[in-house]
CHARMM-style PDB file with segment names, atoms N, HN, CA, C and O in Angstrom:
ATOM      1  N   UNK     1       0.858  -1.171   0.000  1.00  0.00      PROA
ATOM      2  CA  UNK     1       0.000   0.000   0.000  1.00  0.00      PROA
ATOM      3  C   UNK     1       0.903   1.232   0.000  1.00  0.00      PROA
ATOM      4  O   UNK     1       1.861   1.328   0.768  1.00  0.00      PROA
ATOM      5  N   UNK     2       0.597   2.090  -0.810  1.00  0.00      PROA
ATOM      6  HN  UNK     2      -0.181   2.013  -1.435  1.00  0.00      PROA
ATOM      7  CA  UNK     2       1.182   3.513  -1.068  1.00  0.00      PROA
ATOM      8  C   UNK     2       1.053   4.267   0.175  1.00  0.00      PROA
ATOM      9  O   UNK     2       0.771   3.447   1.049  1.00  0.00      PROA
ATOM     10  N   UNK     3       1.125   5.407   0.653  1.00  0.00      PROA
ATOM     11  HN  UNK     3       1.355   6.073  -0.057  1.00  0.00      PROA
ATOM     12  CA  UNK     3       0.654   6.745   1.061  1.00  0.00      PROA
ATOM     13  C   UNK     3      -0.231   6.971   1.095  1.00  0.00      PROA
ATOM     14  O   UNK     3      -0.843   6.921   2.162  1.00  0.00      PROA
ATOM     15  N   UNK     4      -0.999   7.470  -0.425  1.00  0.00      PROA
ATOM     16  HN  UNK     4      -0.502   7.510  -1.292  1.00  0.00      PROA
ATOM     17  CA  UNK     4      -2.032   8.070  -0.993  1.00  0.00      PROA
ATOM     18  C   UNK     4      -3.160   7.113  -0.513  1.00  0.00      PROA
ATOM     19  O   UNK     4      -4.216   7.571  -0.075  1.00  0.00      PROA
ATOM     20  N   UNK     5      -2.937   5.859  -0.594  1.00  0.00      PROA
ATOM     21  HN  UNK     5      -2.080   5.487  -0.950  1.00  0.00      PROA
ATOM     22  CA  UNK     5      -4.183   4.626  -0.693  1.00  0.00      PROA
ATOM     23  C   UNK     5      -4.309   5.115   1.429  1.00  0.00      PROA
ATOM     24  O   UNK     5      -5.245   5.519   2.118  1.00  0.00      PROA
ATOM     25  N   UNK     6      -2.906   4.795   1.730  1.00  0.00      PROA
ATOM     26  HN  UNK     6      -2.145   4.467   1.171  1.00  0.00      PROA
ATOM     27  CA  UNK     6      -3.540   4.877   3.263  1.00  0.00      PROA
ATOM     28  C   UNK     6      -3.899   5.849   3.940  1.00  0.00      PROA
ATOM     29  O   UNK     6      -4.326   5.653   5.078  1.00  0.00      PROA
ATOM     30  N   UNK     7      -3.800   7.352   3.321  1.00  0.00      PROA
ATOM     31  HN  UNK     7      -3.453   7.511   2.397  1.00  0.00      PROA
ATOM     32  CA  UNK     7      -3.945   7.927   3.879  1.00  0.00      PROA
ATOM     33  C   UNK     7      -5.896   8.511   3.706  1.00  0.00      PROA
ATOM     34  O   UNK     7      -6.657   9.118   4.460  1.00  0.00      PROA
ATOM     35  N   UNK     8      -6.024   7.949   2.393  1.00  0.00      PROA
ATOM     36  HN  UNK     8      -5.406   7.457   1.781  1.00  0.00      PROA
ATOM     37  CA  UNK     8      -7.562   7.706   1.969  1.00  0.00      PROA
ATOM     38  C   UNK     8      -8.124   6.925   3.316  1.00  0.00      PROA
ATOM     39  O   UNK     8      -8.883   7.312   4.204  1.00  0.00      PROA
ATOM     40  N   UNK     9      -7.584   5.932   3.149  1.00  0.00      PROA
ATOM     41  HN  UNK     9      -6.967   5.618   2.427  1.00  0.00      PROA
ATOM     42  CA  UNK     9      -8.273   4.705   3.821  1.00  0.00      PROA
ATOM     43  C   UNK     9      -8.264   5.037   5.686  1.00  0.00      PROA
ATOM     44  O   UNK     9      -9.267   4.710   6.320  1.00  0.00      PROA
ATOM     45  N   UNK    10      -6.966   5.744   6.481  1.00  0.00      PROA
ATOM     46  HN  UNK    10      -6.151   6.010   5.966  1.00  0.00      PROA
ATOM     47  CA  UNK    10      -7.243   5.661   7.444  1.00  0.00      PROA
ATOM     48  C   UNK    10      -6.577   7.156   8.136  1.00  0.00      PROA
ATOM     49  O   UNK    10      -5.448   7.603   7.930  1.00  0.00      PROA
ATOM     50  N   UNK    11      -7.616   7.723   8.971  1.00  0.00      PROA
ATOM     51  HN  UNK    11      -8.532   7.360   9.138  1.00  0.00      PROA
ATOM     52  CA  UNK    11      -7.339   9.134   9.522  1.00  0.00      PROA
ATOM     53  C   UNK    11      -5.839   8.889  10.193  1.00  0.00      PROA
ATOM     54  O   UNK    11      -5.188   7.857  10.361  1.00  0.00      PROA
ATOM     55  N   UNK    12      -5.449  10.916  10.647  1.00  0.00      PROA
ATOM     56  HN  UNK    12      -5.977  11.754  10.510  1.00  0.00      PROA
ATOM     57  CA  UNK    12      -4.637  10.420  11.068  1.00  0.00      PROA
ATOM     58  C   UNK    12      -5.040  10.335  13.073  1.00  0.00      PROA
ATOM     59  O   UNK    12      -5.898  11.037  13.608  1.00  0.00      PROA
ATOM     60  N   UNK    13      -4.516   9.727  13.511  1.00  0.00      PROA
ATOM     61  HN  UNK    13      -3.819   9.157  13.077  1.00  0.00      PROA
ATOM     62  CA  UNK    13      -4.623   9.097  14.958  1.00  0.00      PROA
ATOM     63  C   UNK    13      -5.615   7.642  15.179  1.00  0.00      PROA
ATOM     64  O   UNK    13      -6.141   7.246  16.219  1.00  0.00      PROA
ATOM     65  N   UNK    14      -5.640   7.127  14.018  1.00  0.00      PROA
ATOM     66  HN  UNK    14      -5.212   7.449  13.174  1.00  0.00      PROA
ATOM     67  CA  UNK    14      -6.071   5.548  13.935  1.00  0.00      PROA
ATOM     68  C   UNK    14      -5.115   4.672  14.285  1.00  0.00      PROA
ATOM     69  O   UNK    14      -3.919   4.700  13.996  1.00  0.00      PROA
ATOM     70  N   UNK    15      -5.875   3.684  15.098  1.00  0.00      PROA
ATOM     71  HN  UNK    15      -6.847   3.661  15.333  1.00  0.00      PROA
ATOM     72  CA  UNK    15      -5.032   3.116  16.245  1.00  0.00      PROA
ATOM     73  C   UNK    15      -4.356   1.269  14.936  1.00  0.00      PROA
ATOM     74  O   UNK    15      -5.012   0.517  14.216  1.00  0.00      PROA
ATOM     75  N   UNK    16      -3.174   1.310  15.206  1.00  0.00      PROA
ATOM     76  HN  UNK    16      -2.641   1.920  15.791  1.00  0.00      PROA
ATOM     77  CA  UNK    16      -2.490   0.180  15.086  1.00  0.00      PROA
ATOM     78  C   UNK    16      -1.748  -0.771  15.886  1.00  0.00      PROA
ATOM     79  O   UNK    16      -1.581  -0.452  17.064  1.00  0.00      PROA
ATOM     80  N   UNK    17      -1.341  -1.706  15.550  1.00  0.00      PROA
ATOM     81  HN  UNK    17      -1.477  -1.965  14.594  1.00  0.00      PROA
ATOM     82  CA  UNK    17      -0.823  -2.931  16.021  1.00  0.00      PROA
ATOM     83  C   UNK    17       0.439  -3.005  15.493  1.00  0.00      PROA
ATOM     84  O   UNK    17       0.455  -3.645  14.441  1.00  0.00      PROA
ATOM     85  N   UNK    18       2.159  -2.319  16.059  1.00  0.00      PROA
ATOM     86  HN  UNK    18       2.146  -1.799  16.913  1.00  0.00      PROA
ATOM     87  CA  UNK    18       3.226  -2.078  15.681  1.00  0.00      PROA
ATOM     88  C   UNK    18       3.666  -3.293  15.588  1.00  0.00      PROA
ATOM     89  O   UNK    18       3.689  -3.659  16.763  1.00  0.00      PROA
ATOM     90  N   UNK    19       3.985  -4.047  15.030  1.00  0.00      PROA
ATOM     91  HN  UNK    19       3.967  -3.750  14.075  1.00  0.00      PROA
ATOM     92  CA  UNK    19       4.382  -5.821  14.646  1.00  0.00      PROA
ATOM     93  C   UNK    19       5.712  -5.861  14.503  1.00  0.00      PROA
ATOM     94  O   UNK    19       6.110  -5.977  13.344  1.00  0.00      PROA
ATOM     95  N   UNK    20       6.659  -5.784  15.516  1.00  0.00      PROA
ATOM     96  HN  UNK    20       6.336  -5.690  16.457  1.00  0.00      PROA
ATOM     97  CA  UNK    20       8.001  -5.683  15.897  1.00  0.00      PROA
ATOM     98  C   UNK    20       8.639  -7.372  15.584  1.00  0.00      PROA
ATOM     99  O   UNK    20       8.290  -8.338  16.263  1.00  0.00      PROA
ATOM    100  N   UNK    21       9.412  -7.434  14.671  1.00  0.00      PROA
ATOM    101  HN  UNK    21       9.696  -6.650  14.119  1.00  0.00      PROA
ATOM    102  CA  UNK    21      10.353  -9.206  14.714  1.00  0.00      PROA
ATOM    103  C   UNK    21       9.720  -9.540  13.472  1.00  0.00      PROA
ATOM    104  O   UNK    21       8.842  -9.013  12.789  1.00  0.00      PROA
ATOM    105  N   UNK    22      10.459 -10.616  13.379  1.00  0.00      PROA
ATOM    106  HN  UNK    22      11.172 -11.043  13.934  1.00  0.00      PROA
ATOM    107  CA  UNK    22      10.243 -11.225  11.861  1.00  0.00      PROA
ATOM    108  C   UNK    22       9.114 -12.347  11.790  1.00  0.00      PROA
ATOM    109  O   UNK    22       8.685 -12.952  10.807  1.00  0.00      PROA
ATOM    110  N   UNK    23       8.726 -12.446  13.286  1.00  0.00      PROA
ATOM    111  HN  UNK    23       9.074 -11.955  14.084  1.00  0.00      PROA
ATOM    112  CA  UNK    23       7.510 -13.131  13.544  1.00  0.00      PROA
ATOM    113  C   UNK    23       6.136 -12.686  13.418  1.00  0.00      PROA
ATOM    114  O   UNK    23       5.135 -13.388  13.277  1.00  0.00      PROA
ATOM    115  N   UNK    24       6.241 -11.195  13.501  1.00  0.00      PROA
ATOM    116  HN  UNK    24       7.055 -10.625  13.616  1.00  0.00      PROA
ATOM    117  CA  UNK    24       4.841 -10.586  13.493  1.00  0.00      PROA
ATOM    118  C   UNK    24       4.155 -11.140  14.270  1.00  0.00      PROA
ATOM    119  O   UNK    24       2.962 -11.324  14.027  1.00  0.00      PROA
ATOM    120  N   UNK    25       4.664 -11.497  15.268  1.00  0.00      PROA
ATOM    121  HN  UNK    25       5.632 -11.347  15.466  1.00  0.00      PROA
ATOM    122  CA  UNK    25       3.194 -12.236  16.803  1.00  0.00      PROA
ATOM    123  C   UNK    25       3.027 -11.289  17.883  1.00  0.00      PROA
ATOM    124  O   UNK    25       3.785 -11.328  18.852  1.00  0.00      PROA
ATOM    125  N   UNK    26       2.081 -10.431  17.788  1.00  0.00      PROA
ATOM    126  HN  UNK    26       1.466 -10.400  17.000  1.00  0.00      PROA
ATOM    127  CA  UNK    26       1.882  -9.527  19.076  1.00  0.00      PROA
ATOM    128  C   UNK    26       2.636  -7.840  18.759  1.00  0.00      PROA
ATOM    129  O   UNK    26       3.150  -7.634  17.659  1.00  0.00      PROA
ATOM    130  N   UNK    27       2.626  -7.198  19.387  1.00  0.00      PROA
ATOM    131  HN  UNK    27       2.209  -7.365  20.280  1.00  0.00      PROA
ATOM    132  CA  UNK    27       2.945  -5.958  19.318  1.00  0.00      PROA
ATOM    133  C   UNK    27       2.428  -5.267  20.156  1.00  0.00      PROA
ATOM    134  O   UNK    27       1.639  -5.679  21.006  1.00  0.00      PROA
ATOM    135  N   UNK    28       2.848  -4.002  20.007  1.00  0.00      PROA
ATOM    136  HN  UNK    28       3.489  -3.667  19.316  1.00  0.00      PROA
ATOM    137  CA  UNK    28       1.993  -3.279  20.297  1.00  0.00      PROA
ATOM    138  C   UNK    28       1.074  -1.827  20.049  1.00  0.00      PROA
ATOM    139  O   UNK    28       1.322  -1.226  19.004  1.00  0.00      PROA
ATOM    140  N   UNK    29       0.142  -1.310  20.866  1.00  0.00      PROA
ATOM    141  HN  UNK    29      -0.060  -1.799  21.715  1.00  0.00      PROA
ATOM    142  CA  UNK    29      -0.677  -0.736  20.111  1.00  0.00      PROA
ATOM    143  C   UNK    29      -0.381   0.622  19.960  1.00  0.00      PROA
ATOM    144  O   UNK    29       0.066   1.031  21.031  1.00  0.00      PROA
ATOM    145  N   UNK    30      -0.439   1.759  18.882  1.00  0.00      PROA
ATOM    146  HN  UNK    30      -0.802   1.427  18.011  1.00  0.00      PROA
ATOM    147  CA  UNK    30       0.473   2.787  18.487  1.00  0.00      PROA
ATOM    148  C   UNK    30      -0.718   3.665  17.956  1.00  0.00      PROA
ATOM    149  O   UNK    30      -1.603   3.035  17.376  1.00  0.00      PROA
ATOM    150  N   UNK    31      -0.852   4.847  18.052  1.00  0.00      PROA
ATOM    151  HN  UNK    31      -0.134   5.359  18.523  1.00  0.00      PROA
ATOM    152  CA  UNK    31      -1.902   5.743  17.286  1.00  0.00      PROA
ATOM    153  C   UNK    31      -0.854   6.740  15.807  1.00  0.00      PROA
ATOM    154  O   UNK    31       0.089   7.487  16.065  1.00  0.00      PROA
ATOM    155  N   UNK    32      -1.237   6.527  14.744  1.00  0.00      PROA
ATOM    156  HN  UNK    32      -2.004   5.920  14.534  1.00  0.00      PROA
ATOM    157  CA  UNK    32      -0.668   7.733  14.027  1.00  0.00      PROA
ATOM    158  C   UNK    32      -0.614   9.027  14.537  1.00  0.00      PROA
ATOM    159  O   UNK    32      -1.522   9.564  15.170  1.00  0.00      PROA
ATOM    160  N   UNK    33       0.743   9.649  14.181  1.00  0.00      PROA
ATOM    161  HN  UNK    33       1.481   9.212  13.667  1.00  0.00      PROA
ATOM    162  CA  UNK    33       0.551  11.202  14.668  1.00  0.00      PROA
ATOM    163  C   UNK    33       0.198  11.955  13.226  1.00  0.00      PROA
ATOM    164  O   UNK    33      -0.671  12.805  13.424  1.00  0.00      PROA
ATOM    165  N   UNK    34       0.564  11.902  12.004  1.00  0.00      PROA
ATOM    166  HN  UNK    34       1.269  11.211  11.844  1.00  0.00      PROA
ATOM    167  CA  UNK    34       0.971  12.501  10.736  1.00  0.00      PROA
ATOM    168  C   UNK    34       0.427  11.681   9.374  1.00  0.00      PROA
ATOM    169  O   UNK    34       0.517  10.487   9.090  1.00  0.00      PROA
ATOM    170  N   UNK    35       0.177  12.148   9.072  1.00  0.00      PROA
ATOM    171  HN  UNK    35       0.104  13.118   9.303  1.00  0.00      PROA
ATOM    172  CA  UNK    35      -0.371  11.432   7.543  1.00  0.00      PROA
ATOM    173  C   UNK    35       1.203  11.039   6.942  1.00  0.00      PROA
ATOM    174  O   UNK    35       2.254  11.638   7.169  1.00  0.00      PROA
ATOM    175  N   UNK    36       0.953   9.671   5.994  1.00  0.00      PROA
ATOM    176  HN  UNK    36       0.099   9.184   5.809  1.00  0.00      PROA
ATOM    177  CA  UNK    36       2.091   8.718   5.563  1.00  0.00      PROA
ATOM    178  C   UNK    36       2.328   9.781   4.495  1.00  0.00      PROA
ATOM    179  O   UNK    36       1.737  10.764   4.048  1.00  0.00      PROA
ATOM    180  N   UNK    37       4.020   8.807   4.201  1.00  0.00      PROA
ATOM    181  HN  UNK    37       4.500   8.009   4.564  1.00  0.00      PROA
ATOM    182  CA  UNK    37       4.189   9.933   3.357  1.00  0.00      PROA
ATOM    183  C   UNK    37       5.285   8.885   2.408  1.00  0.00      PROA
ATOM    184  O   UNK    37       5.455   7.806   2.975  1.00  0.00      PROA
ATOM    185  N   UNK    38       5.863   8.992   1.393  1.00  0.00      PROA
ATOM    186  HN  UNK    38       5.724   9.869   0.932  1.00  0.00      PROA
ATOM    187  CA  UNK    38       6.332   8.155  -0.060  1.00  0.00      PROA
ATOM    188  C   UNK    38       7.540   8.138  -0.012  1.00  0.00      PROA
ATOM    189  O   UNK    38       7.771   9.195  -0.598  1.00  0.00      PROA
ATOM    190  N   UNK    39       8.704   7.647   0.301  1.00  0.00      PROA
ATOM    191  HN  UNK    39       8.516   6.788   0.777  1.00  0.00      PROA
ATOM    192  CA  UNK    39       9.976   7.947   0.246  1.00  0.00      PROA
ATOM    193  C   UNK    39      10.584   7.183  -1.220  1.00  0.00      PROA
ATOM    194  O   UNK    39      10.134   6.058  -1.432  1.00  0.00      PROA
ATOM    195  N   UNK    40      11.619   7.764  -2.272  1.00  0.00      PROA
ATOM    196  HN  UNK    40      11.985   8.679  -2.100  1.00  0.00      PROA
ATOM    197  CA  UNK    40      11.967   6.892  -3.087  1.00  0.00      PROA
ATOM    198  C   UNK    40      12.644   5.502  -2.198  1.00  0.00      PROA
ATOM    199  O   UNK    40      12.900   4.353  -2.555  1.00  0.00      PROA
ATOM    200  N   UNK    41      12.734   5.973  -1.346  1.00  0.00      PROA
ATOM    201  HN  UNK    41      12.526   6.907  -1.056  1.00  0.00      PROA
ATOM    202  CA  UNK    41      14.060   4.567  -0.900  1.00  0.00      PROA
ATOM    203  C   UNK    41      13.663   3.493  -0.201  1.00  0.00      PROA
ATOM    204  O   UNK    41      13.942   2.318  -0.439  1.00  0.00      PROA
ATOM    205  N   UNK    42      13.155   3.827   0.468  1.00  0.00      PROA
ATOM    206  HN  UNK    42      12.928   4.782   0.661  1.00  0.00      PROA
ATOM    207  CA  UNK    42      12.276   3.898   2.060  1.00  0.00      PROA
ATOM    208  C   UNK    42      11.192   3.151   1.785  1.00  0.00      PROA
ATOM    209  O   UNK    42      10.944   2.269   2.607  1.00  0.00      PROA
ATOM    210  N   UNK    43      10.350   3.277   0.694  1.00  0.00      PROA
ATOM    211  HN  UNK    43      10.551   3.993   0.026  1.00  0.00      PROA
ATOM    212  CA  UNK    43       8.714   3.123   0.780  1.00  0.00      PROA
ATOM    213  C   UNK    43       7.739   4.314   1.281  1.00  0.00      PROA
ATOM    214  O   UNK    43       7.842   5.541   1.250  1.00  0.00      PROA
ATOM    215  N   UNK    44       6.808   3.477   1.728  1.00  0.00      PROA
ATOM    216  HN  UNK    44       6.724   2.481   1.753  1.00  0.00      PROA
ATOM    217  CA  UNK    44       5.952   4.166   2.364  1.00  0.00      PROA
ATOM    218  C   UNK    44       6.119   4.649   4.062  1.00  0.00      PROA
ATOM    219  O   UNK    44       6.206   3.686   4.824  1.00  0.00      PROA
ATOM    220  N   UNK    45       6.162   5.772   4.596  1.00  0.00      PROA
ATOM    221  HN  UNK    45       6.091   6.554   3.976  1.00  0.00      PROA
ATOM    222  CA  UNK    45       6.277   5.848   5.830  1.00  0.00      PROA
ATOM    223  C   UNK    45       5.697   6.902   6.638  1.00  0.00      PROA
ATOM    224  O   UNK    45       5.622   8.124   6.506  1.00  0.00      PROA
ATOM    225  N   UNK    46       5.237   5.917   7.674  1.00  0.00      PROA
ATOM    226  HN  UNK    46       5.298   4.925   7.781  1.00  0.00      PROA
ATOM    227  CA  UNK    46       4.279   6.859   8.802  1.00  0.00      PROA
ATOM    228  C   UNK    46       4.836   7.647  10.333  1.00  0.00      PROA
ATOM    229  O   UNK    46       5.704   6.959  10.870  1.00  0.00      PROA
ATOM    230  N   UNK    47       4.557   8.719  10.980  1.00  0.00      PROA
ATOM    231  HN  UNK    47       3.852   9.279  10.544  1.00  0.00      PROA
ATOM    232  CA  UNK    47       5.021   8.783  12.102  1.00  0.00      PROA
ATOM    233  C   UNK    47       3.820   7.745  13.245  1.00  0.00      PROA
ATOM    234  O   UNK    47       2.646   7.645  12.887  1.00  0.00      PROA
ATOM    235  N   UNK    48       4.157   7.253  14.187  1.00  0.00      PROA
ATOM    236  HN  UNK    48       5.110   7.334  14.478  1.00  0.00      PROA
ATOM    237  CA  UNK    48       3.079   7.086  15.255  1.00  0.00      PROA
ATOM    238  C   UNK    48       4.029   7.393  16.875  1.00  0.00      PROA
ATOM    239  O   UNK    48       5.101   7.885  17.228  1.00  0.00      PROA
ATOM    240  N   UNK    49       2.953   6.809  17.416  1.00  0.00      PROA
ATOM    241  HN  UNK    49       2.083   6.410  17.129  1.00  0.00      PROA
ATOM    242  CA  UNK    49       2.838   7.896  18.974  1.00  0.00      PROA
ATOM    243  C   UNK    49       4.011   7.043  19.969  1.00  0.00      PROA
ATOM    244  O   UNK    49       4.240   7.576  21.055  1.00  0.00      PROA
ATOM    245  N   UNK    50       4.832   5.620  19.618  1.00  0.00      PROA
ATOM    246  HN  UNK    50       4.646   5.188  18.736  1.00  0.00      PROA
ATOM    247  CA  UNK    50       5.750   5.473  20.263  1.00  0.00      PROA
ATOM    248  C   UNK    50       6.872   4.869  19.641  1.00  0.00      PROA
ATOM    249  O   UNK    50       6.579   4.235  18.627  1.00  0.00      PROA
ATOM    250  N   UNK    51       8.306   4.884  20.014  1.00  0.00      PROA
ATOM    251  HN  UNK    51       8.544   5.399  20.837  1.00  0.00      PROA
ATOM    252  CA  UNK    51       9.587   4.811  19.570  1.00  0.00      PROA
ATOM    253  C   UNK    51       9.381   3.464  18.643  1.00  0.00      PROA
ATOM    254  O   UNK    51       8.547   2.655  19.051  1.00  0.00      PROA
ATOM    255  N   UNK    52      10.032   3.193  17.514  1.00  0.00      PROA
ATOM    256  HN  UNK    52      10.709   3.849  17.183  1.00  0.00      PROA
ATOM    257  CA  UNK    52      11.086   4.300  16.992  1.00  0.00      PROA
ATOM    258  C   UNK    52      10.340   5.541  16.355  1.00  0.00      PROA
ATOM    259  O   UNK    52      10.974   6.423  15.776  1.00  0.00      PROA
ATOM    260  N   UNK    53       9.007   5.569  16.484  1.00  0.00      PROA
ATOM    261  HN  UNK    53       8.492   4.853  16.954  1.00  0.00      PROA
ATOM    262  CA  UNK    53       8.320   6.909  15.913  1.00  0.00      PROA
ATOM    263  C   UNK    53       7.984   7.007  14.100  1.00  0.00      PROA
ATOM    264  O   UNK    53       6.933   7.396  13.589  1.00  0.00      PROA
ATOM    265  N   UNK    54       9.015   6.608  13.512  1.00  0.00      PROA
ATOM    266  HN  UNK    54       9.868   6.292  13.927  1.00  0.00      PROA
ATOM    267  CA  UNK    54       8.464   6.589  11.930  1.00  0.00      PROA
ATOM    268  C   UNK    54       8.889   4.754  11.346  1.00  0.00      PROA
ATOM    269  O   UNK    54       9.837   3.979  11.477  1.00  0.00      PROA
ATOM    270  N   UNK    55       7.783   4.750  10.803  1.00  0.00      PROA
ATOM    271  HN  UNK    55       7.013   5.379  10.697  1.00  0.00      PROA
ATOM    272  CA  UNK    55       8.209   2.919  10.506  1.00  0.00      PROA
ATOM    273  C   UNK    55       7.115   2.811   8.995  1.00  0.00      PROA
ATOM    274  O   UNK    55       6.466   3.761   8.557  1.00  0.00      PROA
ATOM    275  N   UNK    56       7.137   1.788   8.562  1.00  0.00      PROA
ATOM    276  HN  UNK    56       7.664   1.016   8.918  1.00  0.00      PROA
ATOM    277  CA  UNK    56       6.867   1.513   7.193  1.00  0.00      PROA
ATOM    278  C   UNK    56       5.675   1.253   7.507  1.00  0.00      PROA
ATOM    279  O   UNK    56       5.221   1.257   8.651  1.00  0.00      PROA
ATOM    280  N   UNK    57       5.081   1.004   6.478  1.00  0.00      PROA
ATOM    281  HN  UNK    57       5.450   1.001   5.549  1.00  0.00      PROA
ATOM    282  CA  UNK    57       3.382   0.523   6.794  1.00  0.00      PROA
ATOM    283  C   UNK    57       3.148  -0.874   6.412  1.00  0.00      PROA
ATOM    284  O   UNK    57       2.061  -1.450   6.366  1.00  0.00      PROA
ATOM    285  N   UNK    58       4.328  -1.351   6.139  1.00  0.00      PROA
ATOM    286  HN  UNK    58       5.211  -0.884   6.176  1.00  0.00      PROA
ATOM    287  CA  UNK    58       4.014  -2.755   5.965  1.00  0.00      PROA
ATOM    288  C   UNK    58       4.274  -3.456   7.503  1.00  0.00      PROA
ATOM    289  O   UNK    58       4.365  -4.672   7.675  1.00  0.00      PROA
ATOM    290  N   UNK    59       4.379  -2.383   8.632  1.00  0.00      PROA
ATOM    291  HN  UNK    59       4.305  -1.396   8.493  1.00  0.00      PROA
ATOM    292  CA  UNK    59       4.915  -3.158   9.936  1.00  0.00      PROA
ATOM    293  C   UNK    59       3.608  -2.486  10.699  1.00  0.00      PROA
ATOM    294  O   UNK    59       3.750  -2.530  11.921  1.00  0.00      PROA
ATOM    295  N   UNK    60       2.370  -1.877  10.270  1.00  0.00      PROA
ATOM    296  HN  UNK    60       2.255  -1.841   9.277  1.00  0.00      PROA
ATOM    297  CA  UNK    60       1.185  -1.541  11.386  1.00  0.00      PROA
ATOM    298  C   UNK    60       0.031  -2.362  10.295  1.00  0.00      PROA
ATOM    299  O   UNK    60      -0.246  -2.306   9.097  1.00  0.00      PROA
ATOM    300  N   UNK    61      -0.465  -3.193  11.595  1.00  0.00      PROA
ATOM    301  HN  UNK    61      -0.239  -3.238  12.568  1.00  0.00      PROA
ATOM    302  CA  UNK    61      -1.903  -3.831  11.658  1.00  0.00      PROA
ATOM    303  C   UNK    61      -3.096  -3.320  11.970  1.00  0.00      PROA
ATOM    304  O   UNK    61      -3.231  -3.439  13.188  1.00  0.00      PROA
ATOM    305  N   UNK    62      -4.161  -2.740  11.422  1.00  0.00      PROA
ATOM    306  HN  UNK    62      -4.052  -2.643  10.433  1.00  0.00      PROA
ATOM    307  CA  UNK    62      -5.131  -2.272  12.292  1.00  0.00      PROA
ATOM    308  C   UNK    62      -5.982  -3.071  13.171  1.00  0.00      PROA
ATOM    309  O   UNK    62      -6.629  -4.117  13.156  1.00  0.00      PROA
ATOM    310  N   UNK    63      -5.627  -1.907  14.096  1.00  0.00      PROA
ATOM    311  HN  UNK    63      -5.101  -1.057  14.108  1.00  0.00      PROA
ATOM    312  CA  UNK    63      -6.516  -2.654  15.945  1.00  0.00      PROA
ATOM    313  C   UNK    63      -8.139  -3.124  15.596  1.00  0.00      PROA
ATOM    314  O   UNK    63      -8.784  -4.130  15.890  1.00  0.00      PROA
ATOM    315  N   UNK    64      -8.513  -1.685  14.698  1.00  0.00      PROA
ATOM    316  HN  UNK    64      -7.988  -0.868  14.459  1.00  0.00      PROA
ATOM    317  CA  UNK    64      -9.937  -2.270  15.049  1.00  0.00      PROA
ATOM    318  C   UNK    64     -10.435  -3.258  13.977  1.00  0.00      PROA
ATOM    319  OT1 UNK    64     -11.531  -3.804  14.103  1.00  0.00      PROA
TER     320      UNK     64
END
């Protein structure tokens, strides 16, 4: 998913599931601060509300 698609699809301070390890089992739960944004290098990337603070969007699950 792009930017553009997620930032359509979900406000910003919608709550996620930060999926930390190569296991993706559990996490924890993180609110967006900032609308995603497109990096050439990077991908897609969001700020949310705890460390490391900006992460890809292929690593948040939505809670609800």
């Amino acid at each position: 998913m792009n930017a553009k698609e997620f930032n359509r699809k979900y406000s910003v301070g919608s709550r996620f599931i930060y999926l930390t390890g190569p296991a993706y089992l559990g996490g924890k739960v993180v609110r967006t601060k900032d609308i995603a944004r497109d990096f050439e290098k990077s991908g897609a990337i969001v700020e949310i509300s705890l460390a490391p603070f900006f992460v890809k969007l292929s690593s948040l699950k939505p809670a609800d």
